[in-house]
Amino acid sequence: MKCWHCDSEAKAICVFCGRAVCAEHRKTNDYFLGYGEKHARAVFIASSATAAKVRNATWCGVCEVEYAETY
């Protein structure tokens, strides 16, 4: 597989769009998994983690990442 930017050998895949990138063109961004509530709560008792944040996830630098709030 070739790098999206320079056609050299790719070392990683962008987690946001799937473009291949070489080590030189690899950028990082935060990636979130599992947005939102698993179920509706009738009464708020305590918060619970329903998402995971991955730091330094591979990003191609081309695709535009836009985060949105969920409920």
PDB file of C-alpha atoms in Angstrom:
ATOM      1  CA  MET A   1       0.000   0.000   0.000  1.00  0.00           C
ATOM      2  CA  LYS A   2       1.245   3.496  -0.826  1.00  0.00           C
ATOM      3  CA  CYS A   3       1.120   6.743   1.159  1.00  0.00           C
ATOM      4  CA  TRP A   4      -1.695   9.114   0.186  1.00  0.00           C
ATOM      5  CA  HIS A   5       0.749  12.052   0.145  1.00  0.00           C
ATOM      6  CA  CYS A   6       3.992  10.807  -1.432  1.00  0.00           C
ATOM      7  CA  ASP A   7       3.503   7.259  -2.816  1.00  0.00           C
ATOM      8  CA  SER A   8       6.174   5.760  -0.546  1.00  0.00           C
ATOM      9  CA  GLU A   9       5.416   2.616   1.468  1.00  0.00           C
ATOM     10  CA  ALA A  10       2.590   3.179   3.960  1.00  0.00           C
ATOM     11  CA  LYS A  11       3.079   2.358   7.644  1.00  0.00           C
ATOM     12  CA  ALA A  12      -0.378   3.190   9.057  1.00  0.00           C
ATOM     13  CA  ILE A  13      -4.041   3.729   8.176  1.00  0.00           C
ATOM     14  CA  CYS A  14      -6.057   6.803   9.197  1.00  0.00           C
ATOM     15  CA  VAL A  15      -8.672   5.715  11.758  1.00  0.00           C
ATOM     16  CA  PHE A  16     -11.073   8.395  10.516  1.00  0.00           C
ATOM     17  CA  CYS A  17     -11.146   7.864   6.732  1.00  0.00           C
ATOM     18  CA  GLY A  18      -8.955   4.841   5.928  1.00  0.00           C
ATOM     19  CA  ARG A  19      -6.236   6.600   3.884  1.00  0.00           C
ATOM     20  CA  ALA A  20      -2.783   5.013   4.085  1.00  0.00           C
ATOM     21  CA  VAL A  21       0.121   7.176   5.293  1.00  0.00           C
ATOM     22  CA  CYS A  22       3.883   6.729   5.641  1.00  0.00           C
ATOM     23  CA  ALA A  23       5.757   7.421   8.893  1.00  0.00           C
ATOM     24  CA  GLU A  24       6.806  10.876   7.674  1.00  0.00           C
ATOM     25  CA  HIS A  25       3.256  12.057   6.874  1.00  0.00           C
ATOM     26  CA  ARG A  26       1.504  10.418   9.831  1.00  0.00           C
ATOM     27  CA  LYS A  27      -0.226  12.886  12.135  1.00  0.00           C
ATOM     28  CA  THR A  28      -2.119  12.221  15.357  1.00  0.00           C
ATOM     29  CA  ASN A  29      -5.505  13.199  16.669  1.00  0.00           C
ATOM     30  CA  ASP A  30      -7.809  12.094  19.489  1.00  0.00           C
ATOM     31  CA  TYR A  31     -10.285   9.366  18.527  1.00  0.00           C
ATOM     32  CA  PHE A  32     -13.476   8.624  20.462  1.00  0.00           C
ATOM     33  CA  LEU A  33     -15.333   5.305  20.522  1.00  0.00           C
ATOM     34  CA  GLY A  34     -18.829   4.595  21.806  1.00  0.00           C
ATOM     35  CA  TYR A  35     -20.517   7.982  21.927  1.00  0.00           C
ATOM     36  CA  GLY A  36     -23.728   8.444  23.861  1.00  0.00           C
ATOM     37  CA  GLU A  37     -25.739   6.708  26.514  1.00  0.00           C
ATOM     38  CA  LYS A  38     -26.319   2.970  26.441  1.00  0.00           C
ATOM     39  CA  HIS A  39     -29.853   3.460  27.773  1.00  0.00           C
ATOM     40  CA  ALA A  40     -32.141   6.267  28.875  1.00  0.00           C
ATOM     41  CA  ARG A  41     -31.994   7.057  32.574  1.00  0.00           C
ATOM     42  CA  ALA A  42     -35.198   7.863  34.434  1.00  0.00           C
ATOM     43  CA  VAL A  43     -33.304   9.321  37.398  1.00  0.00           C
ATOM     44  CA  PHE A  44     -29.726  10.613  37.287  1.00  0.00           C
ATOM     45  CA  ILE A  45     -27.783   8.678  39.919  1.00  0.00           C
ATOM     46  CA  ALA A  46     -24.143   8.685  38.822  1.00  0.00           C
ATOM     47  CA  SER A  47     -22.211   9.136  35.640  1.00  0.00           C
ATOM     48  CA  SER A  48     -20.925   6.113  33.772  1.00  0.00           C
ATOM     49  CA  ALA A  49     -18.273   5.804  31.104  1.00  0.00           C
ATOM     50  CA  THR A  50     -19.885   4.928  27.776  1.00  0.00           C
ATOM     51  CA  ALA A  51     -17.027   6.060  25.562  1.00  0.00           C
ATOM     52  CA  ALA A  52     -13.282   5.550  25.238  1.00  0.00           C
ATOM     53  CA  LYS A  53     -10.767   8.185  24.182  1.00  0.00           C
ATOM     54  CA  VAL A  54      -7.747   7.026  22.181  1.00  0.00           C
ATOM     55  CA  ARG A  55      -4.877   9.527  22.253  1.00  0.00           C
ATOM     56  CA  ASN A  56      -2.380   9.767  19.381  1.00  0.00           C
ATOM     57  CA  ALA A  57      -4.544   7.832  16.929  1.00  0.00           C
ATOM     58  CA  THR A  58      -3.223   7.831  13.359  1.00  0.00           C
ATOM     59  CA  TRP A  59      -4.671  10.661  11.281  1.00  0.00           C
ATOM     60  CA  CYS A  60      -3.876  11.384   7.624  1.00  0.00           C
ATOM     61  CA  GLY A  61      -4.156  15.165   8.052  1.00  0.00           C
ATOM     62  CA  VAL A  62      -6.392  15.405   4.973  1.00  0.00           C
ATOM     63  CA  CYS A  63      -9.823  14.424   6.261  1.00  0.00           C
ATOM     64  CA  GLU A  64     -11.694  16.952   8.381  1.00  0.00           C
ATOM     65  CA  VAL A  65     -12.579  15.535  11.784  1.00  0.00           C
ATOM     66  CA  GLU A  66     -15.599  17.125  13.430  1.00  0.00           C
ATOM     67  CA  TYR A  67     -16.745  16.033  16.876  1.00  0.00           C
ATOM     68  CA  ALA A  68     -20.421  16.256  17.792  1.00  0.00           C
ATOM     69  CA  GLU A  69     -22.195  16.105  21.132  1.00  0.00           C
ATOM     70  CA  THR A  70     -24.490  13.150  21.739  1.00  0.00           C
ATOM     71  CA  TYR A  71     -26.977  12.461  24.464  1.00  0.00           C
TER      72      TYR A  71
END
